[in-house]
mmCIF file of C-alpha atoms and ligand atoms in Angstrom:
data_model
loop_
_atom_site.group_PDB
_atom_site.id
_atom_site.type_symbol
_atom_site.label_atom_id
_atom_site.label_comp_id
_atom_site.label_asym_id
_atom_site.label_seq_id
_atom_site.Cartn_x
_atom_site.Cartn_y
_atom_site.Cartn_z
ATOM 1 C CA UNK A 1 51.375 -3.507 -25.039
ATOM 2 C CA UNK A 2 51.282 -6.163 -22.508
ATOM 3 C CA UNK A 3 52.111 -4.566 -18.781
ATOM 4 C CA UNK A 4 55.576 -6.844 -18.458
ATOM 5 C CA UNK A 5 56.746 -5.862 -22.199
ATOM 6 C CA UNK A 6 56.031 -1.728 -21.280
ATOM 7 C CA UNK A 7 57.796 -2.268 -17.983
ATOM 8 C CA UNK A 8 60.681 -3.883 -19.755
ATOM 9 C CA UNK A 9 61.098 -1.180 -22.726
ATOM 10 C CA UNK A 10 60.975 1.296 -20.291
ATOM 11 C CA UNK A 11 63.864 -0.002 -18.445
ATOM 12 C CA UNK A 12 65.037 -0.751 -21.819
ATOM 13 C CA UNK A 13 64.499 3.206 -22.729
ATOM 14 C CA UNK A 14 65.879 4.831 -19.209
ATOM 15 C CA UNK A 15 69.213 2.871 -20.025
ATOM 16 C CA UNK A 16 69.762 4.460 -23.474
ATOM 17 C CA UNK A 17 69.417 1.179 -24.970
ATOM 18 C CA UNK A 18 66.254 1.784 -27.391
ATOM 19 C CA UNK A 19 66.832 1.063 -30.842
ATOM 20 C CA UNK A 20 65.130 2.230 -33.611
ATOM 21 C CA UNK A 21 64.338 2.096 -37.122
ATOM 22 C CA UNK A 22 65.335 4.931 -39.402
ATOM 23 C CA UNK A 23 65.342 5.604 -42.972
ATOM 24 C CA UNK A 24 68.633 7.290 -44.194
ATOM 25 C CA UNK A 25 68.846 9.899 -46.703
ATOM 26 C CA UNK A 26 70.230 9.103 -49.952
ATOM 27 C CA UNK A 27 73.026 12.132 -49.149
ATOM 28 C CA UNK A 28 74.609 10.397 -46.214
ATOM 29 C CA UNK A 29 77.434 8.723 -46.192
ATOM 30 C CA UNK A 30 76.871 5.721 -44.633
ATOM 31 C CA UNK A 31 79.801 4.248 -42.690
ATOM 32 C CA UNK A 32 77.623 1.475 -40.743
ATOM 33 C CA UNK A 33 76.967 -0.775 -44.123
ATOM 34 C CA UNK A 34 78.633 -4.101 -44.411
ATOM 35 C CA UNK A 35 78.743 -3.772 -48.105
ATOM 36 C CA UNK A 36 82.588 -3.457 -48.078
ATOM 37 C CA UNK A 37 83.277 -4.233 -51.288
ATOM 38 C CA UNK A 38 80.460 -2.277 -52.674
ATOM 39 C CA UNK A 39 78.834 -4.767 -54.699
ATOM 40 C CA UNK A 40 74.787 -4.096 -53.639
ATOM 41 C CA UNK A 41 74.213 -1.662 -56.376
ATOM 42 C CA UNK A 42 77.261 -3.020 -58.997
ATOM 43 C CA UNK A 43 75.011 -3.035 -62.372
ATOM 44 C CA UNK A 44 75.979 -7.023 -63.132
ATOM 45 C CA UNK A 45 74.529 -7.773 -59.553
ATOM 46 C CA UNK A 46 71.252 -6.391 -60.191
ATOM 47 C CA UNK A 47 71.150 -7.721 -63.751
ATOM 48 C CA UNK A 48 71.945 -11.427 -62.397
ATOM 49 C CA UNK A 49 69.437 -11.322 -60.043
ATOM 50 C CA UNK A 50 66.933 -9.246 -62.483
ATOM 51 C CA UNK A 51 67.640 -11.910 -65.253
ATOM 52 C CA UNK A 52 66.745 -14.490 -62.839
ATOM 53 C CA UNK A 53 63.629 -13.329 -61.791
ATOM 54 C CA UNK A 54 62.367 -13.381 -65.050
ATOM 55 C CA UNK A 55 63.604 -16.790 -66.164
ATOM 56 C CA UNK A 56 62.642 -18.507 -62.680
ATOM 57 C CA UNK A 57 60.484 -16.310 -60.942
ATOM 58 C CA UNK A 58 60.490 -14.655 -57.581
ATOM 59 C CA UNK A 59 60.218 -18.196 -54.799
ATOM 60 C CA UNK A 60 61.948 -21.136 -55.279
ATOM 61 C CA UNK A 61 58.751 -22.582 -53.938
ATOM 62 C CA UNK A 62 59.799 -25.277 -51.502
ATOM 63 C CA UNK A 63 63.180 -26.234 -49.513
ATOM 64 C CA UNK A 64 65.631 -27.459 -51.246
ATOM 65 C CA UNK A 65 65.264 -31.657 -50.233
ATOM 66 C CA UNK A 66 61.821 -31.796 -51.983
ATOM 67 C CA UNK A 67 61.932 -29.185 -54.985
ATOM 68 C CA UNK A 68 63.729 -26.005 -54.424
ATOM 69 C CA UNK A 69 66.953 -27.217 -55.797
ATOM 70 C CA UNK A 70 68.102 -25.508 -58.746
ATOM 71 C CA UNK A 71 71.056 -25.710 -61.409
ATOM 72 C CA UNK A 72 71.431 -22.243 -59.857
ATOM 73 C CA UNK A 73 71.840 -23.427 -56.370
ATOM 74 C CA UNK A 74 74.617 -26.427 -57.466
ATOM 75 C CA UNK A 75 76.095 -23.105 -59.572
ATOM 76 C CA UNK A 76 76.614 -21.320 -57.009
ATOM 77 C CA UNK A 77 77.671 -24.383 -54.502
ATOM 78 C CA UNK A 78 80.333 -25.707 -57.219
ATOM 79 C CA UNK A 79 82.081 -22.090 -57.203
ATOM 80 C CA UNK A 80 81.831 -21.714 -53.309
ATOM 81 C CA UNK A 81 84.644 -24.866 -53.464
ATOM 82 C CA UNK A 82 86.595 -23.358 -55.811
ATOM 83 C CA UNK A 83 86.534 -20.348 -53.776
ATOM 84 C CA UNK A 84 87.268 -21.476 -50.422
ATOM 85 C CA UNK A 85 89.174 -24.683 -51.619
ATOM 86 C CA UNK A 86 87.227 -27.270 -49.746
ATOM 87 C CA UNK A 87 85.337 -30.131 -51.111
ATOM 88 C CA UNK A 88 81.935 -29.859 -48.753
ATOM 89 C CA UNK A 89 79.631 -26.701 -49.018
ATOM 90 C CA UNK A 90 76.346 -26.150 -47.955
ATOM 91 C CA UNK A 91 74.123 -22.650 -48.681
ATOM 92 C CA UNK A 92 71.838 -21.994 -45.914
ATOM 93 C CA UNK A 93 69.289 -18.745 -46.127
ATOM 94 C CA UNK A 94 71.346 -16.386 -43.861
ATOM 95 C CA UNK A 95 74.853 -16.126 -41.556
ATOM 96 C CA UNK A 96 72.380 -15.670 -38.704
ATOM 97 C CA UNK A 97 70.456 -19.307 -39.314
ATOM 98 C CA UNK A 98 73.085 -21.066 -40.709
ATOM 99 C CA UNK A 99 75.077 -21.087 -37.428
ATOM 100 C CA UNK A 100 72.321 -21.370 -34.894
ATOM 101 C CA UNK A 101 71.105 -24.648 -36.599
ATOM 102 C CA UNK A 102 74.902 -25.937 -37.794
ATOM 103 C CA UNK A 103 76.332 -25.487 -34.489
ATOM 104 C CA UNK A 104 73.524 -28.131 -32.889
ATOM 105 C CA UNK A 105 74.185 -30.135 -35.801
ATOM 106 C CA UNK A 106 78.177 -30.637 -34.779
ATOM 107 C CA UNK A 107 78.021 -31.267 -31.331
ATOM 108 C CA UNK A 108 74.988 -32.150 -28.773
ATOM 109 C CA UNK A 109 74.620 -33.133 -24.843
ATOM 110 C CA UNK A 110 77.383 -34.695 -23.717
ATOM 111 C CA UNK A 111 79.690 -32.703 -26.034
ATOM 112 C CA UNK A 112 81.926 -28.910 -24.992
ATOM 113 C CA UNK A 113 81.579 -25.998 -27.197
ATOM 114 C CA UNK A 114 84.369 -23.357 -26.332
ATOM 115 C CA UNK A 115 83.446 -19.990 -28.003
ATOM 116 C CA UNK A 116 85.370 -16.602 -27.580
ATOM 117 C CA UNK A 117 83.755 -14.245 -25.339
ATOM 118 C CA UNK A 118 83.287 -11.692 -28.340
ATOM 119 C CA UNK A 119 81.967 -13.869 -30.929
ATOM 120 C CA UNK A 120 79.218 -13.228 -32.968
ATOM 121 C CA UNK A 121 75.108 -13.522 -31.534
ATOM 122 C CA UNK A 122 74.649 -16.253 -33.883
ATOM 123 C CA UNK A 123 77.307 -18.645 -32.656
ATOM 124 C CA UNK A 124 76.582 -17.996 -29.289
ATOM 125 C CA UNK A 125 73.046 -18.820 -29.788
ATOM 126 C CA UNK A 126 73.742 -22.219 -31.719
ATOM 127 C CA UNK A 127 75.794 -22.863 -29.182
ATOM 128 C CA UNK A 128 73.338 -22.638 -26.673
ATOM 129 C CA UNK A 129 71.096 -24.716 -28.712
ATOM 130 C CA UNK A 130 73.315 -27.464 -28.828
ATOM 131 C CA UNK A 131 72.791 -28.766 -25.874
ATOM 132 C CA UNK A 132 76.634 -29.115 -25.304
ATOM 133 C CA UNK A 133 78.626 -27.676 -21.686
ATOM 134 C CA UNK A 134 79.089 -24.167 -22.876
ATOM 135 C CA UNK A 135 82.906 -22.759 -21.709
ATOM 136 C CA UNK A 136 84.212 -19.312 -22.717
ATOM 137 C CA UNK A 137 87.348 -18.079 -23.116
ATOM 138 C CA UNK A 138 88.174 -14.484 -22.766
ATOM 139 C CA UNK A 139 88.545 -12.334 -25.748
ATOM 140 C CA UNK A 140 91.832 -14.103 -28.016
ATOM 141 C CA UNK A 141 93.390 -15.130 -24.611
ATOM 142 C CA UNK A 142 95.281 -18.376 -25.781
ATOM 143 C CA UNK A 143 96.477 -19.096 -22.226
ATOM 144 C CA UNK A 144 92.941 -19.463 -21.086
ATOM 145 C CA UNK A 145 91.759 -21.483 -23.978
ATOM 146 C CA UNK A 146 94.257 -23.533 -23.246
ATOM 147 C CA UNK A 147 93.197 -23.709 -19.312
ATOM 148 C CA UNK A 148 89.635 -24.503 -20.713
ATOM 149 C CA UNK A 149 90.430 -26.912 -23.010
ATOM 150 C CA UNK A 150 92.343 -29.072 -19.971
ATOM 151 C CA UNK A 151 88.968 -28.633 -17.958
ATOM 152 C CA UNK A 152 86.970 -29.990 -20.596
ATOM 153 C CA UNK A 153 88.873 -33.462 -21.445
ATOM 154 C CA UNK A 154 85.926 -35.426 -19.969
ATOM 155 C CA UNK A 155 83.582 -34.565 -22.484
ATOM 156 C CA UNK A 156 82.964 -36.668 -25.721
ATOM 157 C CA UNK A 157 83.983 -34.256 -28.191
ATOM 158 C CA UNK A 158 84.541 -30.263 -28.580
ATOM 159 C CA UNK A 159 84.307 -28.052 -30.867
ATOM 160 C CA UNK A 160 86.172 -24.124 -30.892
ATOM 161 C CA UNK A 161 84.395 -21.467 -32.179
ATOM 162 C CA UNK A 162 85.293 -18.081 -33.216
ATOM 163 C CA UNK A 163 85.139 -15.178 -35.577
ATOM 164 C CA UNK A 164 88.124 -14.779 -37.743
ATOM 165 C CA UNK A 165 87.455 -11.020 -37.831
ATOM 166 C CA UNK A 166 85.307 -9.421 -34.965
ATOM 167 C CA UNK A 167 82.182 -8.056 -35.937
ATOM 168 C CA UNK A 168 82.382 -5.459 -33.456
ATOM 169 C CA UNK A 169 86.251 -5.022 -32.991
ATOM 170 C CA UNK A 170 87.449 -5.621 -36.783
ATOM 171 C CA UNK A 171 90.437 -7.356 -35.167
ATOM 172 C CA UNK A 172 91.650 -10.961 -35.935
ATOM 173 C CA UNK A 173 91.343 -13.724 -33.969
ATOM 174 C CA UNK A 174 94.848 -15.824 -33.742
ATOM 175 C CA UNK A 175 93.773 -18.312 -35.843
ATOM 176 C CA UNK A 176 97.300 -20.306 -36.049
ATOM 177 C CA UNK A 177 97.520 -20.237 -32.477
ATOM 178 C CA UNK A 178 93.736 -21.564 -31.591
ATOM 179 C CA UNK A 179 94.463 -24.548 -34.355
ATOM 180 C CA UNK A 180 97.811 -25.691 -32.602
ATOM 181 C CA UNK A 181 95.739 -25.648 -29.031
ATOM 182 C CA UNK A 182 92.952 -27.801 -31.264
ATOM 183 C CA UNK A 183 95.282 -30.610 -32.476
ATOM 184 C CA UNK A 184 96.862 -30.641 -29.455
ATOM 185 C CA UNK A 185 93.530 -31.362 -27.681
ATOM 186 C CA UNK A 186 91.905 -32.973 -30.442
ATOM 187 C CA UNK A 187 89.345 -30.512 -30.770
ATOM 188 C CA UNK A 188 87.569 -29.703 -33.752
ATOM 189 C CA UNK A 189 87.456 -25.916 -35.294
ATOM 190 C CA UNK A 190 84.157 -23.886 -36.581
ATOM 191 C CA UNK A 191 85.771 -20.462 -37.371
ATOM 192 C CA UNK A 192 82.947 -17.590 -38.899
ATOM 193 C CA UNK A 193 84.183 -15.986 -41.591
ATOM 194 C CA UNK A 194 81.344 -13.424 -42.192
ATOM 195 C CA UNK A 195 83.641 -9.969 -42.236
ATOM 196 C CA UNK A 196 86.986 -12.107 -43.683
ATOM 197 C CA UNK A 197 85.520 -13.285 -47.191
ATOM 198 C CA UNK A 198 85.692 -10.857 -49.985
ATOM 199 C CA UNK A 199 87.708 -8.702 -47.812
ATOM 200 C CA UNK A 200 90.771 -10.431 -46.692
ATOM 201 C CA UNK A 201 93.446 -13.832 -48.057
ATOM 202 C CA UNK A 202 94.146 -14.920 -51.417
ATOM 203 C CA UNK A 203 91.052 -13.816 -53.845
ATOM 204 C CA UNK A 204 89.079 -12.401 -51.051
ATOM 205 C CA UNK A 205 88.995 -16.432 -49.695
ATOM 206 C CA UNK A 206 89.384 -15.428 -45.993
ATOM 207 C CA UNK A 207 92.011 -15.698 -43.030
ATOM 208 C CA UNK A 208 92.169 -18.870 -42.724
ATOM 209 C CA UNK A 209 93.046 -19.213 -46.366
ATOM 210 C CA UNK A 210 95.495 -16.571 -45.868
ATOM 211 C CA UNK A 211 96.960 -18.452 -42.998
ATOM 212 C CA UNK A 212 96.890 -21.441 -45.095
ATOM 213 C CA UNK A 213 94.807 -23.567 -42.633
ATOM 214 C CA UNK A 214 92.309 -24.640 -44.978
ATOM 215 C CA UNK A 215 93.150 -28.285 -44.951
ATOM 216 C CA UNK A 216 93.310 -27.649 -40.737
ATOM 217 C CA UNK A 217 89.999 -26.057 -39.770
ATOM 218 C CA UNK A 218 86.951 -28.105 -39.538
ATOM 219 C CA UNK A 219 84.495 -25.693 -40.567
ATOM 220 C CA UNK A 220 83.864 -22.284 -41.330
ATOM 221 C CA UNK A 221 80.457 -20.421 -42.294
ATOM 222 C CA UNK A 222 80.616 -17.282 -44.358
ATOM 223 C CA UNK A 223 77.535 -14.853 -45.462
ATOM 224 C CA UNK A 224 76.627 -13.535 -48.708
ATOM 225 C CA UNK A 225 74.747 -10.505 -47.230
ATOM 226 C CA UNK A 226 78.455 -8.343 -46.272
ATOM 227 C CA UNK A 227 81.552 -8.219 -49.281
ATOM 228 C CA UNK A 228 79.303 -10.355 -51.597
ATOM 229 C CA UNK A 229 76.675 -8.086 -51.858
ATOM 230 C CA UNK A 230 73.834 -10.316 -51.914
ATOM 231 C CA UNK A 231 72.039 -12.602 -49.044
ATOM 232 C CA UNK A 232 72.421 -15.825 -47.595
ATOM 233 C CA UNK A 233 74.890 -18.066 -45.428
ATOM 234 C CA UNK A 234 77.386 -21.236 -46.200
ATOM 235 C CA UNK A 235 79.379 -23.202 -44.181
ATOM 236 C CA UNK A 236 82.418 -24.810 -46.048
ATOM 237 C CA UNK A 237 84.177 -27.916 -45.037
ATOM 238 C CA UNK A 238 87.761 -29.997 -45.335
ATOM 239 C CA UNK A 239 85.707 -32.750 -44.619
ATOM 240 C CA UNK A 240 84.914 -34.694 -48.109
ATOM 241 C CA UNK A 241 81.621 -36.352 -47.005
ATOM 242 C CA UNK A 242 80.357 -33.439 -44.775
ATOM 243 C CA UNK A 243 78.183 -32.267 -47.263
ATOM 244 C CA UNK A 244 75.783 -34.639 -47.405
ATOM 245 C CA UNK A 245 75.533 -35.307 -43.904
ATOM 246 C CA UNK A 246 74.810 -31.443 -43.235
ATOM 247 C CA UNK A 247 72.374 -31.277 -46.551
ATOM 248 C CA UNK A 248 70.555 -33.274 -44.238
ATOM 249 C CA UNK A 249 71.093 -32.468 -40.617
ATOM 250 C CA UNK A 250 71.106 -28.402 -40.535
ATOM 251 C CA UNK A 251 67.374 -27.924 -39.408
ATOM 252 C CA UNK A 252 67.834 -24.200 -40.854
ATOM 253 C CA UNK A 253 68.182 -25.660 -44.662
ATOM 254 C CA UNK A 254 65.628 -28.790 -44.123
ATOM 255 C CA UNK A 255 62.765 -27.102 -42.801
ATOM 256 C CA UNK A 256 63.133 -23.531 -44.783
ATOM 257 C CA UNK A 257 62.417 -22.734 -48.033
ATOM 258 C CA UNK A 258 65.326 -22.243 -50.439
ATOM 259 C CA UNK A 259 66.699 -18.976 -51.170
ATOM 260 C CA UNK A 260 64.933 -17.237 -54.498
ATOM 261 C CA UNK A 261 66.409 -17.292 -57.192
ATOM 262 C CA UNK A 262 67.579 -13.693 -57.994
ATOM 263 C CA UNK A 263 69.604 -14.000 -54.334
ATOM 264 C CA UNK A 264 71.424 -17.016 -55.724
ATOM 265 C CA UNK A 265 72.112 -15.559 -59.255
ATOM 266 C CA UNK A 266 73.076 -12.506 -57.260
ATOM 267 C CA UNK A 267 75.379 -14.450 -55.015
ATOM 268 C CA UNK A 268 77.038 -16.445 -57.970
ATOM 269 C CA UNK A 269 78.025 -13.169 -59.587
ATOM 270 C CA UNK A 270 78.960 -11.461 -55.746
ATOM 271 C CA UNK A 271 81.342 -14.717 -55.263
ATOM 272 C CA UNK A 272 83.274 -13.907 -59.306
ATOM 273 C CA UNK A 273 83.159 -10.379 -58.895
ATOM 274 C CA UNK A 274 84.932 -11.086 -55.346
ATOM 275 C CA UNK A 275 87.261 -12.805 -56.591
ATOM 276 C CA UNK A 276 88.501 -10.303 -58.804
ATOM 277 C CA UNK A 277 88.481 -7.165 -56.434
ATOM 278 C CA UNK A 278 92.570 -7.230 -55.527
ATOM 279 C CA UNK A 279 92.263 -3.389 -56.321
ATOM 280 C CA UNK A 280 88.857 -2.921 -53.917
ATOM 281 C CA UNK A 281 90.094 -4.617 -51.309
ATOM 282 C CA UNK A 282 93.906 -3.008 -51.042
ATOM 283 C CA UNK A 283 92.296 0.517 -50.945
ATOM 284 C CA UNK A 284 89.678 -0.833 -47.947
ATOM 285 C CA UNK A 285 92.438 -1.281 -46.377
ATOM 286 C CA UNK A 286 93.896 1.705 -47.255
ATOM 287 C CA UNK A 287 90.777 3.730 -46.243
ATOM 288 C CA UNK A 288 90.818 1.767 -42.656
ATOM 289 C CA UNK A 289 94.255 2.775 -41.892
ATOM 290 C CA UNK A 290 93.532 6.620 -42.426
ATOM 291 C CA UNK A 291 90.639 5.767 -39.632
ATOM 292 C CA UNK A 292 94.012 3.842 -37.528
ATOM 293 C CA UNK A 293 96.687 2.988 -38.294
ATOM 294 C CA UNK A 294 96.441 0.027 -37.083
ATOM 295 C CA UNK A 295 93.399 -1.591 -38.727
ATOM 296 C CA UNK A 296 93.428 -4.676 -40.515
ATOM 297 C CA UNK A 297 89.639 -5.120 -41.842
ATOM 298 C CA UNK A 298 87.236 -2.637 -42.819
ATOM 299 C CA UNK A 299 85.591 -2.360 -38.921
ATOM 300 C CA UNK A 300 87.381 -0.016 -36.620
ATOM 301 C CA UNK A 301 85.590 0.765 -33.500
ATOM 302 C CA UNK A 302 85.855 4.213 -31.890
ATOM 303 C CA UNK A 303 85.419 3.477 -27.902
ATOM 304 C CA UNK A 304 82.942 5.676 -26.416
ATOM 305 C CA UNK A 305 81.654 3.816 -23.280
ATOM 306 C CA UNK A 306 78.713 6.033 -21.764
ATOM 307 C CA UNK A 307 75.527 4.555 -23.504
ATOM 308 C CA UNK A 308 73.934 7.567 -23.916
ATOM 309 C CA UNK A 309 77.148 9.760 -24.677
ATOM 310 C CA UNK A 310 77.548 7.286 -27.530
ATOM 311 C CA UNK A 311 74.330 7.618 -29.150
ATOM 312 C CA UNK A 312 74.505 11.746 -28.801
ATOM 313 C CA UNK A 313 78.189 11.216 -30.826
ATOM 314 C CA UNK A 314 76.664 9.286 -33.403
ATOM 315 C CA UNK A 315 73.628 11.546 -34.120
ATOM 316 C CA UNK A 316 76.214 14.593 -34.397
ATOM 317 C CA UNK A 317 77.635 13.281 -36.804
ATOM 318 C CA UNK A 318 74.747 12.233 -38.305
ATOM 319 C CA UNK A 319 73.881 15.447 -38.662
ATOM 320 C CA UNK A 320 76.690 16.553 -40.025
ATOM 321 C CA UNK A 321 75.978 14.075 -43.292
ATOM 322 C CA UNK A 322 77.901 10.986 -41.807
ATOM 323 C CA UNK A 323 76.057 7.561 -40.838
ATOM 324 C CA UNK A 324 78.370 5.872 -37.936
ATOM 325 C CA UNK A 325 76.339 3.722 -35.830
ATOM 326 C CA UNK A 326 76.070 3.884 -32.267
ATOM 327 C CA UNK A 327 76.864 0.045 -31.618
ATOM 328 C CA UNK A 328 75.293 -0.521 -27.360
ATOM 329 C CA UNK A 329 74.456 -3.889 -24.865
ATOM 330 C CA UNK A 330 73.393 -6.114 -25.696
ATOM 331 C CA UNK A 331 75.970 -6.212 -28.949
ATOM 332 C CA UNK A 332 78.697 -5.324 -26.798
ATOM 333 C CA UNK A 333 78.794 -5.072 -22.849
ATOM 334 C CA UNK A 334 77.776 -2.543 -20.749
ATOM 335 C CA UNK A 335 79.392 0.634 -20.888
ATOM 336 C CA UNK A 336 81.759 -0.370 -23.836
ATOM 337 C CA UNK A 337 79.872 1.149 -26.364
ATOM 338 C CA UNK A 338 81.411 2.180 -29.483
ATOM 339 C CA UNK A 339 80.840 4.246 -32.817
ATOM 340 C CA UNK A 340 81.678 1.668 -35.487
ATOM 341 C CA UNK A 341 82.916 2.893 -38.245
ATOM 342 C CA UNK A 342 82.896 0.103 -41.100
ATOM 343 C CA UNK A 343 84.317 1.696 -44.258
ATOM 344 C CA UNK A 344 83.805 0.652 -48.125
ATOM 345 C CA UNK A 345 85.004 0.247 -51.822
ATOM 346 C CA UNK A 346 82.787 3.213 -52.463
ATOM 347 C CA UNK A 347 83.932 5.461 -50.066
ATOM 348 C CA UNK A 348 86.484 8.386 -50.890
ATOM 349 C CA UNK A 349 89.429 9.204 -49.046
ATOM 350 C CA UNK A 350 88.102 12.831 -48.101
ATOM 351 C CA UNK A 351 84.596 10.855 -47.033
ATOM 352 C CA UNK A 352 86.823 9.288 -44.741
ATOM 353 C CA UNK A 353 88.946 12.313 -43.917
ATOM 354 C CA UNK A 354 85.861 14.180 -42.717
ATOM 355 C CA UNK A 355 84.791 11.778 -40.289
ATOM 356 C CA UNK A 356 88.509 11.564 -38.669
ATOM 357 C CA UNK A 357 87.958 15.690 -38.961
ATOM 358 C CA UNK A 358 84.778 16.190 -37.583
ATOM 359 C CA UNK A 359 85.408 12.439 -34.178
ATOM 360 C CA UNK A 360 88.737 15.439 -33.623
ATOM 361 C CA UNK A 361 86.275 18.073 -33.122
ATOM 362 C CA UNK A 362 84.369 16.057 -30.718
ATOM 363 C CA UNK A 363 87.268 15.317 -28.544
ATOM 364 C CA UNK A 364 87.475 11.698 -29.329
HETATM 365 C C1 PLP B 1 80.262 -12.769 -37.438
HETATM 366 C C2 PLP B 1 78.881 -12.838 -38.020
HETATM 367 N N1 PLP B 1 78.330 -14.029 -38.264
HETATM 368 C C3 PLP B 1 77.104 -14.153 -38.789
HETATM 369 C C4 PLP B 1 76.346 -13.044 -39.093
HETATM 370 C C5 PLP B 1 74.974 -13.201 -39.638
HETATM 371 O O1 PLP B 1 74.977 -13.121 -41.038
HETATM 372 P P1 PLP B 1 73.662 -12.746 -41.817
HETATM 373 O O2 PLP B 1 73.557 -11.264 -41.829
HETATM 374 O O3 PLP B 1 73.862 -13.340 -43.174
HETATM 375 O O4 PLP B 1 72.511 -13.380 -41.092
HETATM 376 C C6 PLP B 1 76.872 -11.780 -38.870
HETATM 377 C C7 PLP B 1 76.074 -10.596 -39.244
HETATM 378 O O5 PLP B 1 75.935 -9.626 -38.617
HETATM 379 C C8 PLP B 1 78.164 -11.665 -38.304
HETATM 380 O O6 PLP B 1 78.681 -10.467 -38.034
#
């Protein structure tokens, strides 16, 4: 190891901030997975992508522009609009590259981007890429977006960005509130829906469907790889000729190869079987609120604070058969660290009772 990279990992190390890999055992119950609705391992999944394989093999070979399209990719586009009611969709290869080369795509030099301070890596980095003045606003503070959005009225155009639900918080940004503050300033809206879709709104569609702002918000991007059990990003539009123009403007889906085609069969059947879960997703709901009362998506964060003290937590419970992840800087700041608890379709009540059991124990 190079002398600045061992210097850094040890301050990295003395911090409590080393992360590593581990394999779990099949006889843990893991409360760290995204999978909320359970749909990984759901036998149509794996046959989708299993019959695909076969029939088309295990590459789609090039990107999509020269001759990675399939009937299989406009599938799975044509129910992504039904889904999320919008007539522009575009399928990128993950949530993670999707918004670091749409948000660069939307605004440039020149141009604001206004994020939340607690949005997701991804946006922040795309935002960064962009080229644009970066502002922030602090965590859902409407009174200071507001303030920044009267600063930035010299700038060409600007876009908001946010999470709908918080990766790290499960809470819900106030979507109708950051829309009215948009129109008013004639700002444009990118809102992530990563932990919303297949979880929360009408069919699994999201908050801002459940909010009814789909024919209000600009854009929002969305990942197959949580509630849809599969892998992969899209971003979904109001706007009727966005599609196009992003088909060929997102660097991340020009210059990579498409997606394979057991991830899109996979997705296709993730997206139906989504749709359908109105039982799944009432008892997630039901299993967050035993965690607190007052959750309202399937990520409740237990506060810790102490780095260290954090990890220690998590690998007590670990050892007592539970999986809660030890979530540290740079996800969240310093000395806010957290066990997240993110709880799923598949989990039992009494899974979940034991881990409220065992965090009382602790003191927590
Ligand atoms: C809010 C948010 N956006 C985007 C992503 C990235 O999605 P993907 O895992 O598909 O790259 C994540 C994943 O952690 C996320 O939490």
């Amino acid at each position: 190891m190079p002398h600045w990279m061992e210097n850094s990992q040890s301050e990295i190390e003395k911090s409590g901030l080393l992360r590593k890999l581990r394999l779990l055992s099949s006889d843990v119950i893991d409360m760290s997975s995204n999978d909320y609705l359970g749909l990984r391992r759901h036998p149509e999944m794996v046959q989708a992508a299993s019959e695909a394989t076969q029939r088309f093999g295990t590459s789609s070979g090039s990107s999509r522009l020269i001759s990675g399209n399939s009937d299989l990719y406009m599938q799975l586009e044509s129910s992504l609009r039904n889904f999320k009611k919008v007539p522009s969709v575009l399928v990128a290869s993950s949530g993670y590259a999707l918004n670091v080369s749409l948000i660069p795509t939307l605004i440039k030099e020149g141009d604001a981007v206004i994020i939340d301070r607690l949005v997701h890596a991804s946006l922040v980095d795309g935002a960064k890429l962009s080229g644009a003045r970066l502002f922030v606003y602090e965590h859902a503070d409407m009174n200071c977006l507001e303030k920044v959005l009267k600063r930035s009225e010299r700038y060409r155009r600007r876009l908001i960005v946010t999470d709908s639900v918080f990766s790290m918080d499960g809470d819900i940004a106030p979507l109708n509130e950051i829309v009215y503050l948009a129109e008013k300033y004639s700002a444009e809206t990118l809102i992530d829906e990563a932990h919303a879709t297949g979880v929360i709104g009408p069919m699994g569609a999201g908050v801002v469907a459940e909010l009814n702002l789909t024919d209000k918000v600009d854009y929002t991007t969305s990942t197959f790889s949580k509630a849809l059990g599969s892998l992969g990003g899209f971003v979904a539009s109001r706007h009727a000729s966005a599609e196009s123009y992003l088909l060929n403007s997102v660097r991340g889906v020009v210059f990579s190869t498409a997606l394979p085609p057991s991830v899109i069969a996979a997705s296709i059947k993730g997206v139906e079987l989504a749709q359908g879960a109105v039982d799944k997703r009432e008892y997630l709901l039901q299993l967050a609120k035993i965690v607190d009362k007052n959750a309202v998506s399937a990520i409740i964060p237990i506060v810790v604070g102490d780095e260290k003290k954090c990890v220690e937590i998590s690998e007590i419970l670990l050892a007592k058969g539970m999986f809660v992840p030890a979530v540290r800087f740079p996800t969240v700041a310093r000395g806010a660290s957290r066990l997240r608890v993110s709880v799923n379709a598949n989990h039992s009540t009494d899974n979940v009772q034991l881990l409220i059991a065992e965090i009382r124990k602790i003191g927590l």
